[in-house]
Short mmCIF file of C-alpha atoms in Angstrom, two decimals:
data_model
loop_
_atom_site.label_atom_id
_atom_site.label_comp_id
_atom_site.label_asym_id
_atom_site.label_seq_id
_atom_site.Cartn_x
_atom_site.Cartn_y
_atom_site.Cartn_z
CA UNK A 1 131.18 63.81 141.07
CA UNK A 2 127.35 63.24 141.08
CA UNK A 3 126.76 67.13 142.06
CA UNK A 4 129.53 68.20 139.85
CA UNK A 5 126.90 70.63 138.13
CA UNK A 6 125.93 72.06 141.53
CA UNK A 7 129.57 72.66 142.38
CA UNK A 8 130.48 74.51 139.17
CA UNK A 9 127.31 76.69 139.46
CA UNK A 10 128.42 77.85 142.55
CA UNK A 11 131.73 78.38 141.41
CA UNK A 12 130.72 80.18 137.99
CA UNK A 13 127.94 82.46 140.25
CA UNK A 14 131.01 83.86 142.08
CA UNK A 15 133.54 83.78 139.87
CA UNK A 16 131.30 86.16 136.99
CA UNK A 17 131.58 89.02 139.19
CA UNK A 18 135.43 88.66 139.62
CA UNK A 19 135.71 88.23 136.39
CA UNK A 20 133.62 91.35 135.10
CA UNK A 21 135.06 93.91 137.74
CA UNK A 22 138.58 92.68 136.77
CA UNK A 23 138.23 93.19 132.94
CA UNK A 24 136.81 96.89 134.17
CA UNK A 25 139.93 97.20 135.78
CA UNK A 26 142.14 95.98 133.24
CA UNK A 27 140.90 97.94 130.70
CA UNK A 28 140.22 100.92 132.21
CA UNK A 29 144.35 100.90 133.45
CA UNK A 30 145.34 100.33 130.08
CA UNK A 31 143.06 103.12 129.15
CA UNK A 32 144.62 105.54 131.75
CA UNK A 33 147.82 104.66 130.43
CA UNK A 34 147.72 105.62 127.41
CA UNK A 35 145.77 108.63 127.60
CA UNK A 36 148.06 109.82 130.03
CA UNK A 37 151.96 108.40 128.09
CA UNK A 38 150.61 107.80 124.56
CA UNK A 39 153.81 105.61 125.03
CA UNK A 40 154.22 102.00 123.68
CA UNK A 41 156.77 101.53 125.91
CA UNK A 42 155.12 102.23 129.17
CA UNK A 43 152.29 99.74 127.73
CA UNK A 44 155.24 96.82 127.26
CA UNK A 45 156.34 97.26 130.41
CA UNK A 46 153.02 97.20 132.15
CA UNK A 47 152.52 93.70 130.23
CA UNK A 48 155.96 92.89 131.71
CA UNK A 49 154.83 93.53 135.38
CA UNK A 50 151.69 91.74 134.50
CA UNK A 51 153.96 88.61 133.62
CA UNK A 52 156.95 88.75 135.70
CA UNK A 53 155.20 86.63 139.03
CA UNK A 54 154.29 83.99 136.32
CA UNK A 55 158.03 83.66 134.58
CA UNK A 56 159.99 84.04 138.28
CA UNK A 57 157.35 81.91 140.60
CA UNK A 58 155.21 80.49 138.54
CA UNK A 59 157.29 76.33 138.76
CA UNK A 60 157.45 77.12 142.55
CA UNK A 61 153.93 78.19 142.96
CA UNK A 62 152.70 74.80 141.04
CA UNK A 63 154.50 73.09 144.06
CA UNK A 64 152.76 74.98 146.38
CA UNK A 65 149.57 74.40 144.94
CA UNK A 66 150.17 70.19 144.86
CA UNK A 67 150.91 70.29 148.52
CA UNK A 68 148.40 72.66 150.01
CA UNK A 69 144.93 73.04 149.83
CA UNK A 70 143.88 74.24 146.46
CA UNK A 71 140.48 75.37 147.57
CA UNK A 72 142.29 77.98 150.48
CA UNK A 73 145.18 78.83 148.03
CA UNK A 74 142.17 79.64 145.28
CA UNK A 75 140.05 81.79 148.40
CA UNK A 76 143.62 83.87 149.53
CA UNK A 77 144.27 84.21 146.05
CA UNK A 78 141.08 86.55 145.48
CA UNK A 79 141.45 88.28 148.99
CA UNK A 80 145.11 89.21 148.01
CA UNK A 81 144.26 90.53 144.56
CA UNK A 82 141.26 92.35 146.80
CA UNK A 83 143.99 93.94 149.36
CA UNK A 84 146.16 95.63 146.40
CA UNK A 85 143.05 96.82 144.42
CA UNK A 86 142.07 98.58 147.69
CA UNK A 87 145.78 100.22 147.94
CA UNK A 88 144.89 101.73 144.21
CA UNK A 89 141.69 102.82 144.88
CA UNK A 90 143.23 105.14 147.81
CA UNK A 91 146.18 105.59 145.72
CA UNK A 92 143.79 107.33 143.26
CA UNK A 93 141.53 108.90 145.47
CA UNK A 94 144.63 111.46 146.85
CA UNK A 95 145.69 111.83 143.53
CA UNK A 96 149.05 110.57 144.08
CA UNK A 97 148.93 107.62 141.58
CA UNK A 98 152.21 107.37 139.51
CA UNK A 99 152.75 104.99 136.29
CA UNK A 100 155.20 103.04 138.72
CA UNK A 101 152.66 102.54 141.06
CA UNK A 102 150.33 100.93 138.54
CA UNK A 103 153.38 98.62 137.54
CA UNK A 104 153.60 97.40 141.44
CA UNK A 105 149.86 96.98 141.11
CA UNK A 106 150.15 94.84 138.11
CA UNK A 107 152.81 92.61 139.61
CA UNK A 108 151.01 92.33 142.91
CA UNK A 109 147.86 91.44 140.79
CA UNK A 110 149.14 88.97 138.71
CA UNK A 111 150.90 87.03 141.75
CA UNK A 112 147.41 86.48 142.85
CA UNK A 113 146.32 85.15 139.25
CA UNK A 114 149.62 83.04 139.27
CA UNK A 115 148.36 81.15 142.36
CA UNK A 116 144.76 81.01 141.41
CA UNK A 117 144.72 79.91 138.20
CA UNK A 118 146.90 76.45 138.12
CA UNK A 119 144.96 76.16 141.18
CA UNK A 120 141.77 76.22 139.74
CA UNK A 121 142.80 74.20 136.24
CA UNK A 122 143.89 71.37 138.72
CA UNK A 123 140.73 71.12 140.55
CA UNK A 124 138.31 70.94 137.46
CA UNK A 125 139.06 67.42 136.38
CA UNK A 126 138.61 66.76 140.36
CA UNK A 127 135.43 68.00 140.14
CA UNK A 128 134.03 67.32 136.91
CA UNK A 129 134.21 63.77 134.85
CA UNK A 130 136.61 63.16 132.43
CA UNK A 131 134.00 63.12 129.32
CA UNK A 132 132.65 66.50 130.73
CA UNK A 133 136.34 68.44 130.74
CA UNK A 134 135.66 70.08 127.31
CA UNK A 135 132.60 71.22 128.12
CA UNK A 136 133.36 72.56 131.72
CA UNK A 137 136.49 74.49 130.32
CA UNK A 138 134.28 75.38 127.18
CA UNK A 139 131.43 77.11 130.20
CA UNK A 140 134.83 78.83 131.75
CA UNK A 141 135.91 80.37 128.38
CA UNK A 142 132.32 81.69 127.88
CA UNK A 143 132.21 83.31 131.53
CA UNK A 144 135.63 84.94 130.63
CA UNK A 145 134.91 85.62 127.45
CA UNK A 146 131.29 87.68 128.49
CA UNK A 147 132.91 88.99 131.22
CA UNK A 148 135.57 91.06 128.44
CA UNK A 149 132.33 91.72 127.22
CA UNK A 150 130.74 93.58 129.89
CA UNK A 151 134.16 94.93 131.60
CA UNK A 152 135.69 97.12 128.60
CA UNK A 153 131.83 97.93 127.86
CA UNK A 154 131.39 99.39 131.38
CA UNK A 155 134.65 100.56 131.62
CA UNK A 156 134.07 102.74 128.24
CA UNK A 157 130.74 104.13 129.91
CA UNK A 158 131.93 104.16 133.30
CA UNK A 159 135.57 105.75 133.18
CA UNK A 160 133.67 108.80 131.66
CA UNK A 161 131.23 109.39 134.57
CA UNK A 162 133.38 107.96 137.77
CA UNK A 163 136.71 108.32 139.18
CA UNK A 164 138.72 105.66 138.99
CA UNK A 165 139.08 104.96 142.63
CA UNK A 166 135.52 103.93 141.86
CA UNK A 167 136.46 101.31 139.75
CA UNK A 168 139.08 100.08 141.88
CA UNK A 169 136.72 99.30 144.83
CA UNK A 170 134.51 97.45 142.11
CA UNK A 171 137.36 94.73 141.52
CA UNK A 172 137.70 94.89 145.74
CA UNK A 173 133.71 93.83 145.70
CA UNK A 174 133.86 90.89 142.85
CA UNK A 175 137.31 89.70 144.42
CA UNK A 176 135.30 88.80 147.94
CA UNK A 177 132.59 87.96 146.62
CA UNK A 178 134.23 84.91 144.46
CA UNK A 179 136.12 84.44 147.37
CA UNK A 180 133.43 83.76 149.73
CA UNK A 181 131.28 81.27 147.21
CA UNK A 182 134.24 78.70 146.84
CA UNK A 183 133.95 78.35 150.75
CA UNK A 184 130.38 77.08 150.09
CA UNK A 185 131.60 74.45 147.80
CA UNK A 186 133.82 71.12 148.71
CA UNK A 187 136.94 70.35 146.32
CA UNK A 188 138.85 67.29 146.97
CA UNK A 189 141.94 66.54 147.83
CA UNK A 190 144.73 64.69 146.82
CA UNK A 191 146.21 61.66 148.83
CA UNK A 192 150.02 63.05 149.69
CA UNK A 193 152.43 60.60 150.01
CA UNK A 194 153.46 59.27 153.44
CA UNK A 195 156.69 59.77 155.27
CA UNK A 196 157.60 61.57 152.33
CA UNK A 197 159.28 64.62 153.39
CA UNK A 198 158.97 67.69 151.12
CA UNK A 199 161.07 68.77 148.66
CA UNK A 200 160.93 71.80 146.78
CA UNK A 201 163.24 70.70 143.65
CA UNK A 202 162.27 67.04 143.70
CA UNK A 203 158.80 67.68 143.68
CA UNK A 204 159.47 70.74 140.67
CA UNK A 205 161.66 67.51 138.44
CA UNK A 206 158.30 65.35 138.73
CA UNK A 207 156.23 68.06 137.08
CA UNK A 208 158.93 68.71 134.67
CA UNK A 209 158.99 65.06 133.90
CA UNK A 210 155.47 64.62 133.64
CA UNK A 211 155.45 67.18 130.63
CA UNK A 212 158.90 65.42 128.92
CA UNK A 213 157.62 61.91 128.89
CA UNK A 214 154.86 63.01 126.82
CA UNK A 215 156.04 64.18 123.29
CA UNK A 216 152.44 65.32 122.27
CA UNK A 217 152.06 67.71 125.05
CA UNK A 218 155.46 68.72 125.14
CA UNK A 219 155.34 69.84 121.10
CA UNK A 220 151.99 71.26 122.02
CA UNK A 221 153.29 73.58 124.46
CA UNK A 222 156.20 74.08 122.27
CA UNK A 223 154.03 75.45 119.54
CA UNK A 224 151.99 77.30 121.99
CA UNK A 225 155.09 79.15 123.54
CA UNK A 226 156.00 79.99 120.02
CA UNK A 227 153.07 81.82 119.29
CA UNK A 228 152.65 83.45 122.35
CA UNK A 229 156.57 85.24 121.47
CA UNK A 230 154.97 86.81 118.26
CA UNK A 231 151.83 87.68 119.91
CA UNK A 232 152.95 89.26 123.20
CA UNK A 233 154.26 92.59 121.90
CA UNK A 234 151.17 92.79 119.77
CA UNK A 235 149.01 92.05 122.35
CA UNK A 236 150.47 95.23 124.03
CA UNK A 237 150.37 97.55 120.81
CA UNK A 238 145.93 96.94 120.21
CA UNK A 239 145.46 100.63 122.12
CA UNK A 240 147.68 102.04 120.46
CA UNK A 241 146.60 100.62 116.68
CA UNK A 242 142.95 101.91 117.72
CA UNK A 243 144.23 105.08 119.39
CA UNK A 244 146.99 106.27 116.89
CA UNK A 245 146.56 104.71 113.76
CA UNK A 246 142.78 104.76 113.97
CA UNK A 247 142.29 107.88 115.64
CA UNK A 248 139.63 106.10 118.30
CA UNK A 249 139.39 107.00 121.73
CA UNK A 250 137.82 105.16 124.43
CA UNK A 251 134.30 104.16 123.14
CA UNK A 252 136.71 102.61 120.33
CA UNK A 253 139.13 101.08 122.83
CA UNK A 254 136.05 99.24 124.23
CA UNK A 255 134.48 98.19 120.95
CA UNK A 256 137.84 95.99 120.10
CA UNK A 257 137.99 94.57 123.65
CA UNK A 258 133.98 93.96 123.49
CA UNK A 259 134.54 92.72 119.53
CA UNK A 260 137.23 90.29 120.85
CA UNK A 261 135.65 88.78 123.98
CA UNK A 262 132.28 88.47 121.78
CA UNK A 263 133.89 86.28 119.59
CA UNK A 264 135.82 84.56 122.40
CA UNK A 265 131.84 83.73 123.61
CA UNK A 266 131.14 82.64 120.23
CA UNK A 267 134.00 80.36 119.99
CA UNK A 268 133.64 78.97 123.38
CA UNK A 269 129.66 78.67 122.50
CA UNK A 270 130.75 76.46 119.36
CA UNK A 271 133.14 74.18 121.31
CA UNK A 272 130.95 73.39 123.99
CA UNK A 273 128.16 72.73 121.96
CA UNK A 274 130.76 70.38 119.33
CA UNK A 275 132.64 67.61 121.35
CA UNK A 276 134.87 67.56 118.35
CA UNK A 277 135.91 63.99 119.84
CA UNK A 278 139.13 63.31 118.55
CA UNK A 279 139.50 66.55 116.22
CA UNK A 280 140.96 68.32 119.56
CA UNK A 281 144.47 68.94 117.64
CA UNK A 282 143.34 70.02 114.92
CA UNK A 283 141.18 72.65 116.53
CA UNK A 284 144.13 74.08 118.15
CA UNK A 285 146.06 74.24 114.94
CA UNK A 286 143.21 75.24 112.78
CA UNK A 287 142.51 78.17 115.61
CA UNK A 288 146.26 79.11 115.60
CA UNK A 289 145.54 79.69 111.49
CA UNK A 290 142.65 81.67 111.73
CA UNK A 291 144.19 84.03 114.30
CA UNK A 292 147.15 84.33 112.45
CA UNK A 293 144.96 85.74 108.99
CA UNK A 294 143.00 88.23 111.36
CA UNK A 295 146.24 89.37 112.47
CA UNK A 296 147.82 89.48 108.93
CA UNK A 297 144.81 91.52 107.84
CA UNK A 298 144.89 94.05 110.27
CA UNK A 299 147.94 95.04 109.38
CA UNK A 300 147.03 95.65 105.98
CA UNK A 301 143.96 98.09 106.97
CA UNK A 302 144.29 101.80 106.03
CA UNK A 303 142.90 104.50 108.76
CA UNK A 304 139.96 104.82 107.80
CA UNK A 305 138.78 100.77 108.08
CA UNK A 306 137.84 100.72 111.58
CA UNK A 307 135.22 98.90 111.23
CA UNK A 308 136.77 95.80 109.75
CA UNK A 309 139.62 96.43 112.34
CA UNK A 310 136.76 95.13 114.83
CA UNK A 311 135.25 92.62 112.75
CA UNK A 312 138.77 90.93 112.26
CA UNK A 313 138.82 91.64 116.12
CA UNK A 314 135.90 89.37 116.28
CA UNK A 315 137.19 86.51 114.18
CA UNK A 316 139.97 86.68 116.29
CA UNK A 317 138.06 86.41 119.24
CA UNK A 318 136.57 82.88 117.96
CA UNK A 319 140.01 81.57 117.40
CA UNK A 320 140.90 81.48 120.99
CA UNK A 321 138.91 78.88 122.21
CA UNK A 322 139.50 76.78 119.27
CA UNK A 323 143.12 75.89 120.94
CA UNK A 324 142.86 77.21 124.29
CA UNK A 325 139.88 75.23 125.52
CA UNK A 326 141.08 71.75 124.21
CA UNK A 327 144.59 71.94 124.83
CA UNK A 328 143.54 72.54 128.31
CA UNK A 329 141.48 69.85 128.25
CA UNK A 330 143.95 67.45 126.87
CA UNK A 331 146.53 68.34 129.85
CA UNK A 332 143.78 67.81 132.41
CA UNK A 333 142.69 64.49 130.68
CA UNK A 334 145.89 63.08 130.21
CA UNK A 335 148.65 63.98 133.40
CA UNK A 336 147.84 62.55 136.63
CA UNK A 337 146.20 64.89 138.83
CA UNK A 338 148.66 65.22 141.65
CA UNK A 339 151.24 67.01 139.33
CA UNK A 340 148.40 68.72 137.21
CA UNK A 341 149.16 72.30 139.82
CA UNK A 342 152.93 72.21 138.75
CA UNK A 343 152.38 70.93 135.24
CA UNK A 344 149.95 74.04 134.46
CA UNK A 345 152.69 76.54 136.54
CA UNK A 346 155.04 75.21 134.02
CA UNK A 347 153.02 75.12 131.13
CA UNK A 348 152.25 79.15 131.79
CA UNK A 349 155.96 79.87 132.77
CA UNK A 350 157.49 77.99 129.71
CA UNK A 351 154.78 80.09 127.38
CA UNK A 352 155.29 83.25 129.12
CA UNK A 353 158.98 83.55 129.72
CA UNK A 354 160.22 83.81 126.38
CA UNK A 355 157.40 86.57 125.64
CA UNK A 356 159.47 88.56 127.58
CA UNK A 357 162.09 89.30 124.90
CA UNK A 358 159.63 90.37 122.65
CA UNK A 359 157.78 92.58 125.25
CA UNK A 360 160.88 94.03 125.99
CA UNK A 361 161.30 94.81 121.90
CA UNK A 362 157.54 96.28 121.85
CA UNK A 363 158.56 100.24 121.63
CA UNK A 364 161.50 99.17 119.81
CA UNK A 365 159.12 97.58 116.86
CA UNK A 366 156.26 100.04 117.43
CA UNK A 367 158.79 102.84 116.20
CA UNK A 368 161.13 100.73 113.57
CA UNK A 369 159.03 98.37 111.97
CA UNK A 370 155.00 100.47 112.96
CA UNK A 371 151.95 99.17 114.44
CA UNK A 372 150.76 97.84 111.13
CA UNK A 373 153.73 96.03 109.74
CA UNK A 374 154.09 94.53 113.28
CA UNK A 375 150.45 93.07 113.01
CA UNK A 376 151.22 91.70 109.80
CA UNK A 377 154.24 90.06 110.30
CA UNK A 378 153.20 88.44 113.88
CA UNK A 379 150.13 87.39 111.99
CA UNK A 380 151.92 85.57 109.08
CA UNK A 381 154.91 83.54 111.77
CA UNK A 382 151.49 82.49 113.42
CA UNK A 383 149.90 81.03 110.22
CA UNK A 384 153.07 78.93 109.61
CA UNK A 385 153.31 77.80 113.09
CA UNK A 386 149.74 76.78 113.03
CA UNK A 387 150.24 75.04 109.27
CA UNK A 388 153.37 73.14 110.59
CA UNK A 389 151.69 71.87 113.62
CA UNK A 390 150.11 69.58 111.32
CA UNK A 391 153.03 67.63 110.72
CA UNK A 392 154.63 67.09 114.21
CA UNK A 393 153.77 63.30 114.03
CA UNK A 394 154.01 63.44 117.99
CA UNK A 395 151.76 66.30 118.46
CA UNK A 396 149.06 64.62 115.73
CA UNK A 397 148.92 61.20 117.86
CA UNK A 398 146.92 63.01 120.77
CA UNK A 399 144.10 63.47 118.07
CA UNK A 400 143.73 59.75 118.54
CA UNK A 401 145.09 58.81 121.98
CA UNK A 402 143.47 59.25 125.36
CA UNK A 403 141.41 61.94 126.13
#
C-alpha cells in the first residue's frame, strides 16, 4: 500500500473521462426521451432496463467477481459498455433508433456497470489503508459528482449543436480510455482457497451470511433499500417536474442535473475533508433527513419557483455523500475482503429489487397522485426513515465499533 496514492491517481486520471462522457450520455438519452414521448412511463421503464442486470445477476456477478480477476473483470467491463455505445452511435447515425432500442442499450449498459462497480468497491480497501477508506471513497464521490457536473452541462450545449451519434462515440472514447489506464496499475489478489472446488450457491450463502451475522449492516442496508423504494419513481419523474410542471427545456434539464452533482461535489468535498470518526451513522441518517426536506419542498413549489427547484436540487446534492460515502466505507472496513465482490452485488440487488415495484407504479403516480404530490410524499417517508434510524440500537453500535 505504500504507492496507494500513485495507484488511485492513475485510476481517477482514467476513470474522469468515463465518467464525464457517460453522464453526457445519460443525460442526453433521458433528454431524447422525453422530448420525443413526453411520457412518464417510457422514462420508468428506461430506469427499469437500467436496473434489471443489477436485480437478476447482480448475487451471481459478486461470485464472479470473488473468483476472477477483478482488475480484467473491471477492464472488460468498460470495453463492453464501449461495444454497445458503438451499436447506438450507428443506430443513430441511419436514423433507425427506436425507444426499444434505447431500452436494450440501457440493459446492455448497466450489465457492464453491474460487473464493474462491486468490482471496483472490492478492490479499494485492497489498495488503499483502512484509515484512508473515507477519504478514497470521499475522492470517488467528488470525481462522480464533477463528472454530473460537466456531462448534463455539455450535454445541454452539445445536444443542440451535434447529432447524437456524436455523443455516443464520446462514451466509446472515455470507456477505452479508463479501460486502458487500469492495465497500467497492479491490484491484488485474493488467496483462493485450495482444493476447494467452486460452487456457485455455496459461495452466494457465504456472502449472504457475511451481511446476516452483522445486525448493523444488515439494518443499514435495510434502511437504505427502504429509501431507495420511495425514491426510485421520483428519481425517474425530475425531467418531467422541470419539463412539464416548470415549463424548462433542456438548458433547464441540465441546470438540475449540474445543481445536483454540484452539491454531490460539495458534500463529498465536506466528508473528505471531516473524518467524522465515529459520527459515520449519524451522517447517513442525518443525510437521509436532509434529502428527505429537499424532496418535501419541492413538492410544495408553484411553477413559477424554478429557481429554488434547483437550489433544493443542490441541497439535495450534498445529502448524498453524507450516507453514501460512509456506509460504503463501513462495508469495506468491516467484511472480510474475499466476500466484499458478493457482499456489494447483494447490497445493490437487495436495494434495487424492490425499487422495481415502485418504478413499475411511476406513470401510474405521475397521473393519480402528480409530479408534485409525489415529491412531497417520497420526501416526507424519507424524513421518517432517516429520524427512525436513530433508534435501531443495532444500526447505532457501528457509530462506535470497528471502522
Amino acid at each position: 500500500m505504500e504507492n496507494w496514492k500513485k495507484t488511485f491517481l492513475i485510476i481517477w486520471s482514467g476513470q474522469v473521462f468515463s465518467l464525464i462522457t457517460t453522464a453526457l450520455v445519460q443525460f442526453s438519452i433521458i433528454f431524447w426521451i422525453t422530448k420525443e414521448t413526453g411520457s412518464a412511463t417510457v422514462l420508468s421503464f428506461a430506469a427499469i432496463a437500467a436496473t434489471l442486470p443489477n436485480i437478476i445477476f447482480g448475487p451471481f456477478i459478486g461470485v464472479w467477481v470473488d473468483r476472477y480477476s477483478r482488475k480484467m473483470i473491471m477492464v472488460l467491463s468498460d470495453y463492453f459498455i464501449a461495444l454497445f455505445s458503438l451499436v447506438a452511435a450507428v443506430l443513430f447515425y441511419y436514423n433507425v433508433i427506436e425507444v426499444w432500442h434505447i431500452y436494450v442499450l440501457l440493459i446492455l449498459r448497466s450489465a457492464g456497470s453491474a460487473f464493474y462497480m462491486p468490482a471496483m468497491q472490492a478492490v479499494t480497501p485492497l489498495l488503499a489503508p483502512e484509515e484512508q477508506l473515507m477519504r478514497v471513497n470521499s475522492v470517488n464521490q467528488s470525481l462522480f459528482s464533477a463528472a454530473n457536473i460537466a456531462g448534463p452541462a455539455l450535454g445541454a450545449v452539445l445536444i443542440s449543436f451535434f447529432s447524437m451519434q456524436i455523443i455516443m462515440l464520446s462514451d466509446v472514447l472515455g470507456a477505452v480510455i479508463a479501460s486502458s489506464t487500469l492495465l497500467f496499475v497492479h491490484i491484488p489478489e485474493i488467496a483462493k482457497k485450495q482444493n476447494v472446488k467452486p460452487n456457485v450457491m455455496i459461495e452466494l450463502k457465504e456472502g449472504i451470511n457475511a451481511i446476516l451475522e452483522n445486525r448493523g449492516i444488515a439494518w443499514m442496508i435495510c434502511i437504505w433499500m427502504l429509501c431507495v423504494f420511495v425514491y426510485m419513481p421520483i428519481n425517474t419523474l425530475f425531467p418531467l417536474m422541470t419539463y412539464n410542471h416548470f415549463k424548462g427545456g433542456a438548458i433547464e434539464m441540465g441546470i438540475i442535473e449540474i445543481a445536483g452533482a454540484a452539491g454531490m461535489l460539495v458534500g463529498a468535498v465536506i466528508m473528505g475533508y471531516f473524518k467524522f470518526e465515529n459520527k459515520k451513522v449519524t451522517m447517513i441518517n442525518l443525510g437521509y433527513v436532509i434529502m428527505g426536506i429537499t424532496l418535501f419542498s419541492s413538492g410544495l413549489l408553484p411553477a413559477n419557483a424554478f429557481i429554488f427547484f434547483a437550489s433544493f436540487c443542490f441541497v439535495f446534492g450534498i445529502s448524498i455523500p453524507f450516507f453514501y460515502t460512509p456506509m460504503m466505507s463501513i462495508i469495506q472496513a468491516t467484511i472480510a475482503p474475499e466476500v466484499l465482490g458478493r457482499v456489494f452485488s447483494l447490497f445493490h440487488t437487495i436495494v434495487m429489487a424492490p425499487s422495481l415495484v415502485g418504478l413499475l407504479a411511476t406513470g401510474l403516480i405521475a397521473e393519480v397522485i402528480g409530479v408534485t404530490m409525489a415529491f412531497s410524499i417520497s420526501g416526507f417517508l424519507i424524513i421518517l426513515f432517516g429520524m427512525g434510524s436513530f433508534f435501531i440500537p443495532a444500526l447505532m453500535k457501528l457509530e462506535i465499533s470497528k471502522p
